[in-house]
Coordinates of N, CA, C and O in Angstrom, one line a residue:
X904 N 98.9 105.2 110.3 CA 99.6 105.8 109.1 C 98.7 107.0 108.7 O 97.5 106.9 108.5
X905 N 99.4 108.1 108.5 CA 98.7 109.3 108.0 C 98.7 109.3 106.5 O 99.8 109.5 105.9
X906 N 97.5 109.2 105.9 CA 97.5 109.3 104.4 C 96.8 110.5 104.0 O 96.2 110.6 102.8
X907 N 96.8 111.5 104.8 CA 96.1 112.8 104.4 C 96.8 113.4 103.2 O 96.1 114.2 102.5
X908 N 98.0 113.1 103.0 CA 98.7 113.7 101.8 C 98.7 112.7 100.6 O 99.4 113.0 99.6
X909 N 97.8 111.7 100.7 CA 97.7 110.7 99.6 C 97.2 111.4 98.3 O 96.2 112.2 98.3
X910 N 97.9 111.2 97.2 CA 97.5 111.7 95.9 C 97.5 110.6 94.9 O 98.6 110.0 94.7
X911 N 96.3 110.2 94.5 CA 96.2 109.2 93.4 C 95.9 109.9 92.1 O 94.9 110.6 92.1
X912 N 96.8 109.7 91.1 CA 96.6 110.5 89.9 C 96.9 109.7 88.7 O 97.7 108.7 88.7
X913 N 96.3 110.1 87.6 CA 96.6 109.5 86.3 C 98.0 109.9 85.9 O 98.4 111.0 86.0
X914 N 98.8 108.9 85.4 CA 100.1 109.1 84.9 C 100.3 108.3 83.6 O 99.5 107.4 83.3
X915 N 101.4 108.6 82.9 CA 101.7 107.8 81.8 C 102.4 106.5 82.2 O 103.0 106.5 83.3
X916 N 102.5 105.5 81.3 CA 103.3 104.4 81.7 C 104.7 104.7 81.8 O 105.4 104.2 82.7
X917 N 105.2 105.6 81.0 CA 106.6 106.1 81.1 C 106.9 106.6 82.5 O 108.0 106.4 83.0
X918 N 106.0 107.4 83.0 CA 106.2 108.0 84.4 C 106.2 106.8 85.4 O 107.1 106.8 86.3
X919 N 105.3 105.9 85.2 CA 105.4 104.7 86.2 C 106.7 104.0 86.0 O 107.3 103.6 87.0
X920 N 107.1 103.8 84.8 CA 108.4 103.0 84.6 C 109.6 103.8 85.2 O 110.4 103.2 85.8
X921 N 109.5 105.1 85.0 CA 110.7 105.9 85.5 C 110.7 106.1 87.0 O 111.7 106.0 87.7
X922 N 109.5 106.4 87.6 CA 109.4 106.7 89.0 C 109.1 105.6 89.9 O 109.2 105.7 91.1
X923 N 108.5 104.5 89.3 CA 108.1 103.4 90.2 C 108.7 102.0 89.8 O 108.1 101.0 90.2
X924 N 109.8 102.1 89.1 CA 110.4 100.8 88.7 C 110.7 99.9 89.9 O 110.5 98.7 89.8
X925 N 111.1 100.5 91.0 CA 111.4 99.7 92.2 C 110.2 98.9 92.7 O 110.3 97.9 93.3
X926 N 109.0 99.5 92.4 CA 107.8 98.8 92.9 C 107.5 97.6 92.0 O 107.0 96.6 92.5
X927 N 107.9 97.6 90.7 CA 107.8 96.4 89.9 C 108.7 95.3 90.5 O 108.3 94.1 90.6
X928 N 109.9 95.7 90.9 CA 110.8 94.7 91.5 C 110.2 94.1 92.8 O 110.2 92.9 93.0
X929 N 109.7 94.9 93.6 CA 109.1 94.5 94.9 C 107.9 93.6 94.6 O 107.7 92.6 95.3
X930 N 107.1 94.0 93.6 CA 105.9 93.2 93.2 C 106.3 91.8 92.8 O 105.8 90.8 93.2
X931 N 107.4 91.7 92.0 CA 107.9 90.4 91.5 C 108.4 89.6 92.7 O 108.0 88.4 92.8
X932 N 109.1 90.2 93.6 CA 109.6 89.4 94.8 C 108.5 88.9 95.6 O 108.5 87.8 96.1
X933 N 107.4 89.7 95.8 CA 106.3 89.3 96.6 C 105.6 88.1 96.0 O 105.1 87.2 96.6
X934 N 105.5 88.1 94.6 CA 104.8 87.0 93.9 C 105.7 85.8 93.8 O 105.2 84.7 93.4
X935 N 106.9 85.9 94.2 CA 107.9 84.9 94.1 C 108.0 84.4 92.7 O 108.1 83.2 92.4
X936 N 107.9 85.3 91.8 CA 107.9 85.0 90.3 C 109.3 85.0 89.8 O 110.2 85.7 90.4
X937 N 109.5 84.4 88.7 CA 110.7 84.5 88.0 C 110.8 85.9 87.5 O 110.0 86.4 86.8
X938 N 111.9 86.6 87.9 CA 112.0 88.0 87.6 C 111.9 88.3 86.1 O 111.3 89.2 85.7
X939 N 112.6 87.5 85.3 CA 112.6 87.7 83.9 C 111.2 87.4 83.3 O 110.8 88.1 82.3
X940 N 110.5 86.5 83.8 CA 109.1 86.2 83.3 C 108.2 87.3 83.7 O 107.2 87.6 83.0
X941 N 108.4 87.9 84.9 CA 107.5 89.0 85.4 C 107.8 90.3 84.9 O 107.0 91.2 84.8
X942 N 109.0 90.6 84.5 CA 109.5 91.9 84.1 C 108.6 92.5 83.0 O 108.4 91.8 82.0
X943 N 108.0 93.6 83.3 CA 107.0 94.2 82.3 C 107.7 94.4 80.9 O 108.9 94.8 80.8
X944 N 106.9 94.2 79.9 CA 107.4 94.5 78.5 C 107.1 96.0 78.2 O 106.1 96.4 77.8
X945 N 108.2 96.8 78.5 CA 108.1 98.2 78.4 C 107.5 98.7 77.1 O 106.6 99.5 77.0
X946 N 108.0 98.2 76.0 CA 107.6 98.6 74.7 C 106.2 98.3 74.4 O 105.5 99.1 73.8
X947 N 105.7 97.2 74.8 CA 104.3 96.8 74.7 C 103.4 97.8 75.4 O 102.4 98.3 74.9
X948 N 103.8 98.1 76.7 CA 103.0 99.0 77.5 C 103.0 100.4 76.9 O 102.0 101.1 76.9
X949 N 104.2 100.8 76.4 CA 104.2 102.2 75.8 C 103.3 102.2 74.6 O 102.7 103.2 74.3
X950 N 103.3 101.2 73.8 CA 102.5 101.1 72.6 C 101.0 101.2 73.0 O 100.2 101.9 72.4
X951 N 100.6 100.4 74.0 CA 99.2 100.5 74.5 C 98.9 101.9 75.0 O 97.8 102.4 74.8
X952 N 99.8 102.5 75.7 CA 99.6 103.8 76.2 C 99.4 104.8 75.1 O 98.5 105.7 75.1
X953 N 100.2 104.7 74.0 CA 100.1 105.6 72.9 C 98.8 105.4 72.2 O 98.3 106.4 71.6
X954 N 98.2 104.3 72.3 CA 96.9 104.0 71.7 C 95.7 104.3 72.6 O 94.5 104.0 72.3
X955 N 96.0 104.9 73.8 CA 95.0 105.2 74.8 C 94.2 104.0 75.2 O 93.0 104.0 75.5
X956 N 95.0 102.9 75.3 CA 94.4 101.6 75.8 C 94.8 101.3 77.2 O 94.6 100.1 77.6
X957 N 95.5 102.2 77.9 CA 95.9 101.9 79.3 C 95.3 103.0 80.2 O 95.2 104.2 79.8
X958 N 95.0 102.5 81.4 CA 94.7 103.4 82.5 C 95.9 103.2 83.5 O 96.0 102.0 84.0
X959 N 96.7 104.2 83.8 CA 97.8 104.0 84.7 C 97.6 105.1 85.8 O 97.5 106.3 85.5
X960 N 97.6 104.6 87.0 CA 97.5 105.5 88.1 C 98.7 105.3 89.1 O 99.1 104.2 89.3
X961 N 99.1 106.4 89.6 CA 100.2 106.3 90.6 C 99.6 106.8 91.9 O 98.9 107.8 92.0
X962 N 100.0 106.1 93.0 CA 99.6 106.5 94.4 C 100.8 107.1 95.0 O 101.9 106.4 95.1
X963 N 100.7 108.3 95.4 CA 101.8 109.1 96.0 C 101.5 109.6 97.4 O 100.4 110.0 97.7
X964 N 102.5 109.4 98.3 CA 102.5 110.1 99.6 C 103.7 111.0 99.6 O 104.9 110.6 99.4
X965 N 103.4 112.3 99.7 CA 104.5 113.3 99.7 C 105.4 113.1 98.5 O 106.7 113.1 98.7
X966 N 104.9 113.0 97.4 CA 105.6 112.9 96.1 C 106.5 111.6 96.0 O 107.3 111.5 95.1
X967 N 106.2 110.7 96.9 CA 106.9 109.4 96.8 C 105.9 108.3 96.3 O 104.9 108.1 97.0
X968 N 106.2 107.7 95.2 CA 105.2 106.7 94.7 C 105.2 105.4 95.6 O 106.3 104.8 95.8
X969 N 104.0 105.1 96.1 CA 103.9 103.9 97.0 C 103.1 102.8 96.4 O 102.9 101.8 97.0
X970 N 102.5 103.1 95.2 CA 101.6 102.1 94.6 C 101.2 102.5 93.2 O 101.5 103.6 92.8
X971 N 100.6 101.5 92.5 CA 100.2 101.8 91.2 C 99.1 100.9 90.8 O 98.9 99.8 91.4
X972 N 98.4 101.3 89.7 CA 97.4 100.5 89.1 C 97.5 100.6 87.6 O 97.6 101.7 87.1
X973 N 97.5 99.5 86.9 CA 97.5 99.5 85.4 C 96.4 98.6 84.9 O 96.2 97.5 85.4
X974 N 95.6 99.2 84.1 CA 94.4 98.5 83.5 C 94.5 98.7 82.0 O 94.9 99.7 81.5
X975 N 94.0 97.6 81.3 CA 93.9 97.7 79.8 C 92.5 97.9 79.4 O 91.6 97.2 79.9
X976 N 92.3 98.8 78.4 CA 91.0 99.1 77.9 C 90.8 98.4 76.5 O 91.7 98.5 75.7
X977 N 89.7 97.8 76.3 CA 89.4 97.2 75.0 C 87.9 97.1 74.7 O 87.1 97.1 75.7
X978 N 87.5 97.0 73.5 CA 86.1 96.7 73.1 C 85.9 95.2 73.1 O 86.6 94.5 72.4
X979 N 84.9 94.8 73.9 CA 84.6 93.4 73.9 C 84.1 92.9 72.5 O 83.3 93.7 71.9
X980 N 84.4 91.7 72.1 CA 84.1 91.2 70.8 C 82.6 90.9 70.5 O 82.2 91.1 69.4
X981 N 81.9 90.5 71.5 CA 80.5 90.2 71.2 C 79.4 90.8 72.0 O 78.2 90.5 71.9
X982 N 79.8 91.7 72.9 CA 78.7 92.4 73.7 C 78.8 93.9 73.5 O 78.0 94.7 74.0
X983 N 79.7 94.4 72.6 CA 79.8 95.8 72.3 C 80.0 96.8 73.4 O 79.5 97.9 73.4
X984 N 80.6 96.3 74.5 CA 80.9 97.1 75.6 C 82.4 97.4 75.6 O 83.2 96.6 75.1
X985 N 82.7 98.6 76.2 CA 84.1 98.9 76.4 C 84.5 98.3 77.8 O 83.8 98.6 78.8
X986 N 85.5 97.5 77.8 CA 85.9 96.8 79.1 C 87.2 97.3 79.5 O 88.1 97.6 78.7
X987 N 87.5 97.4 80.8 CA 88.8 97.6 81.3 C 89.1 96.4 82.2 O 88.2 96.0 83.0
X988 N 90.2 95.9 82.2 CA 90.6 94.8 83.1 C 91.9 95.1 83.7 O 92.8 95.7 83.1
X989 N 92.0 94.9 85.0 CA 93.2 95.3 85.7 C 94.4 94.4 85.3 O 94.2 93.2 85.1
X990 N 95.5 95.0 85.0 CA 96.7 94.3 84.6 C 97.6 94.1 85.8 O 98.1 93.0 86.0
X991 N 97.7 95.1 86.6 CA 98.4 95.0 87.9 C 98.0 96.0 88.8 O 97.5 97.1 88.5
X992 N 98.0 95.7 90.1 CA 97.7 96.6 91.2 C 98.7 96.3 92.3 O 98.8 95.1 92.7
X993 N 99.4 97.3 92.8 CA 100.4 97.0 93.8 C 100.5 98.2 94.7 O 100.5 99.3 94.3
X994 N 100.6 97.9 96.0 CA 100.9 98.9 97.0 C 102.1 98.4 97.9 O 102.1 97.2 98.3
X995 N 103.0 99.2 98.1 CA 104.1 98.9 99.0 C 103.5 98.3 100.3 O 102.6 98.9 100.9
X996 N 104.0 97.2 100.7 CA 103.5 96.5 101.9 C 103.5 97.4 103.2 O 102.6 97.3 104.1
X997 N 104.4 98.4 103.2 CA 104.4 99.3 104.4 C 103.2 100.2 104.4 O 103.0 100.9 105.4
X998 N 102.4 100.3 103.4 CA 101.3 101.2 103.3 C 100.0 100.5 103.1 O 99.0 101.1 102.7
X999 N 99.9 99.2 103.4 CA 98.7 98.5 103.1 C 97.6 98.5 104.2 O 96.5 98.0 104.0
X1000 N 97.9 99.1 105.3 CA 96.9 99.2 106.4 C 95.9 100.3 106.0 O 96.2 101.2 105.3
X1001 N 94.7 100.1 106.5 CA 93.7 101.1 106.2 C 93.1 100.9 104.8 O 93.0 99.8 104.3
X1002 N 92.6 102.1 104.3 CA 91.8 102.0 103.1 C 92.6 102.4 101.8 O 92.0 102.7 100.8
X1003 N 93.9 102.5 101.9 CA 94.7 103.0 100.7 C 94.4 102.1 99.5 O 94.2 102.6 98.4
X1004 N 94.5 100.8 99.6 CA 94.2 99.9 98.5 C 92.8 100.1 97.9 O 92.7 100.1 96.7
X1005 N 91.9 100.2 98.8 CA 90.5 100.4 98.3 C 90.4 101.7 97.6 O 89.7 101.8 96.6
X1006 N 91.0 102.8 98.1 CA 91.0 104.1 97.4 C 91.6 104.0 96.0 O 91.2 104.6 95.1
X1007 N 92.7 103.2 95.9 CA 93.3 103.0 94.5 C 92.4 102.2 93.6 O 92.2 102.6 92.4
X1008 N 91.7 101.2 94.1 CA 90.7 100.5 93.3 C 89.6 101.5 92.9 O 89.2 101.5 91.7
X1009 N 89.0 102.3 93.8 CA 87.9 103.2 93.4 C 88.4 104.3 92.4 O 87.7 104.6 91.5
X1010 N 89.6 104.7 92.6 CA 90.2 105.7 91.7 C 90.4 105.1 90.3 O 90.1 105.7 89.3
X1011 N 90.8 103.8 90.2 CA 90.9 103.1 89.0 C 89.6 103.0 88.3 O 89.4 103.3 87.1
X1012 N 88.5 102.6 89.0 CA 87.2 102.5 88.4 C 86.7 103.9 88.0 O 86.0 104.0 86.9
X1013 N 86.9 104.9 88.7 CA 86.5 106.3 88.3 C 87.2 106.7 87.0 O 86.6 107.2 86.1
X1014 N 88.5 106.4 86.9 CA 89.2 106.8 85.7 C 88.7 106.0 84.5 O 88.6 106.5 83.4
X1015 N 88.4 104.7 84.8 CA 87.8 103.9 83.7 C 86.5 104.4 83.2 O 86.3 104.5 82.0
X1016 N 85.7 104.8 84.1 CA 84.4 105.4 83.8 C 84.6 106.7 82.9 O 83.9 106.9 81.9
X1017 N 85.5 107.5 83.3 CA 85.8 108.7 82.6 C 86.3 108.4 81.2 O 86.2 109.3 80.3
X1018 N 86.9 107.3 81.0 CA 87.4 106.9 79.7 C 86.3 106.2 78.8 O 86.6 105.7 77.7
X1019 N 85.1 106.1 79.3 CA 84.0 105.5 78.6 C 83.8 104.0 78.8 O 83.1 103.4 78.1
X1020 N 84.5 103.5 79.8 CA 84.4 102.1 80.1 C 83.1 101.7 80.7 O 82.6 102.5 81.5
X1021 N 82.5 100.6 80.2 CA 81.2 100.2 80.7 C 81.3 99.2 81.9 O 80.4 99.0 82.7
X1022 N 82.4 98.4 81.9 CA 82.6 97.3 82.8 C 84.0 97.2 83.2 O 84.9 97.1 82.3
X1023 N 84.3 97.2 84.5 CA 85.7 97.0 85.0 C 85.8 95.6 85.5 O 85.0 95.2 86.4
X1024 N 86.8 94.9 85.0 CA 87.0 93.5 85.5 C 88.3 93.5 86.3 O 89.3 94.1 86.0
X1025 N 88.2 92.8 87.5 CA 89.3 92.6 88.4 C 89.7 91.2 88.5 O 88.8 90.3 88.6
X1026 N 91.0 90.9 88.5 CA 91.5 89.6 88.8 C 92.3 89.7 90.1 O 93.0 90.7 90.3
X1027 N 92.3 88.6 90.8 CA 93.1 88.6 92.0 C 93.7 87.2 92.2 O 93.1 86.2 91.9
X1028 N 94.9 87.1 92.8 CA 95.5 85.9 93.1 C 94.6 85.2 94.1 O 94.1 85.8 95.1
X1029 N 94.4 83.9 94.0 CA 93.6 83.1 94.9 C 94.1 83.3 96.3 O 95.3 83.2 96.6
X1030 N 93.1 83.4 97.2 CA 93.4 83.5 98.7 C 94.2 84.8 99.1 O 94.7 84.8 100.1
X1031 N 94.2 85.8 98.2 CA 94.9 87.0 98.5 C 94.0 88.0 99.2 O 92.8 87.8 99.2
X1032 N 94.6 89.0 99.9 CA 93.8 90.0 100.5 C 92.9 90.8 99.5 O 91.8 91.2 99.7
X1033 N 93.5 90.9 98.2 CA 92.7 91.5 97.2 C 91.5 90.7 96.8 O 90.4 91.2 96.7
X1034 N 91.6 89.4 96.7 CA 90.5 88.5 96.4 C 89.4 88.7 97.5 O 88.2 88.8 97.2
X1035 N 89.8 88.6 98.8 CA 88.9 88.8 99.9 C 88.2 90.1 99.8 O 86.9 90.1 99.9
X1036 N 88.9 91.2 99.5 CA 88.3 92.5 99.4 C 87.3 92.6 98.3 O 86.1 93.0 98.5
X1037 N 87.6 92.0 97.1 CA 86.7 92.1 96.0 C 85.5 91.2 96.2 O 84.4 91.5 95.7
X1038 N 85.7 90.1 96.8 CA 84.5 89.2 97.1 C 83.5 89.9 97.9 O 82.3 89.6 97.7
X1039 N 83.9 90.7 98.8 CA 83.0 91.5 99.7 C 82.3 92.6 99.0 O 81.2 93.1 99.4
X1040 N 83.0 93.2 98.0 CA 82.5 94.5 97.5 C 82.2 94.6 96.0 O 81.8 95.6 95.5
X1041 N 82.4 93.5 95.3 CA 82.2 93.4 93.8 C 81.5 92.1 93.5 O 81.6 91.1 94.2
X1042 N 80.7 92.2 92.4 CA 80.0 91.0 91.9 C 80.9 90.0 91.3 O 81.8 90.3 90.5
X1043 N 80.8 88.8 91.8 CA 81.6 87.7 91.2 C 80.9 87.1 90.0 O 79.8 86.4 90.1
X1044 N 81.4 87.4 88.8 CA 80.6 87.0 87.6 C 81.3 85.9 86.8 O 80.7 85.3 85.9
X1045 N 82.5 85.6 87.2 CA 83.3 84.6 86.4 C 84.4 84.1 87.2 O 84.9 84.7 88.1
X1046 N 85.0 83.0 86.8 CA 86.2 82.5 87.4 C 87.2 82.3 86.2 O 86.8 82.0 85.1
X1047 N 88.5 82.4 86.5 CA 89.5 82.3 85.6 C 90.3 81.1 86.0 O 90.7 80.9 87.1
X1048 N 90.6 80.2 85.0 CA 91.4 79.0 85.2 C 92.6 79.1 84.3 O 92.5 79.7 83.2
X1049 N 93.7 78.6 84.7 CA 94.9 78.8 83.9 C 95.6 77.4 83.8 O 95.7 76.6 84.7
X1050 N 96.2 77.2 82.6 CA 97.1 76.1 82.4 C 98.3 76.6 81.7 O 98.2 77.2 80.6
X1051 N 99.5 76.4 82.3 CA 100.7 76.9 81.6 C 101.0 76.0 80.4 O 100.9 74.7 80.5
X1052 N 101.3 76.6 79.3 CA 101.6 75.8 78.1 C 103.0 76.0 77.7 O 103.7 77.0 78.0

């Protein structure tokens, strides 16, 4: 796969919603999630974007969006650090070979740093390729447990 024309750039959530909505659908199908439960809350994201609390990146090949990264920025309550945590990271399965995903992660971290973020937190679905990648290249500082209520 030739990714020489790969362009990862900062975009607004509205641009992601407008140009990459089909990627949300694919992401949902891949997660085998209830579509209505997974469907992004557009108004909430737009509000966060208006408050400069989102980092949104689009990954483009020849002006076609093939992936995205969305992270939320916040000030931690008891350590006085600005934190970013990934909300979603997705790449069209047809483009997952090679280093494209890693480039999107690095670009997300660089954008976070440029926004004054001190620490970038990543979450990954258990046993996913993202979890495997992060285990090899990032410090494991915490585990997240979930109980549906």
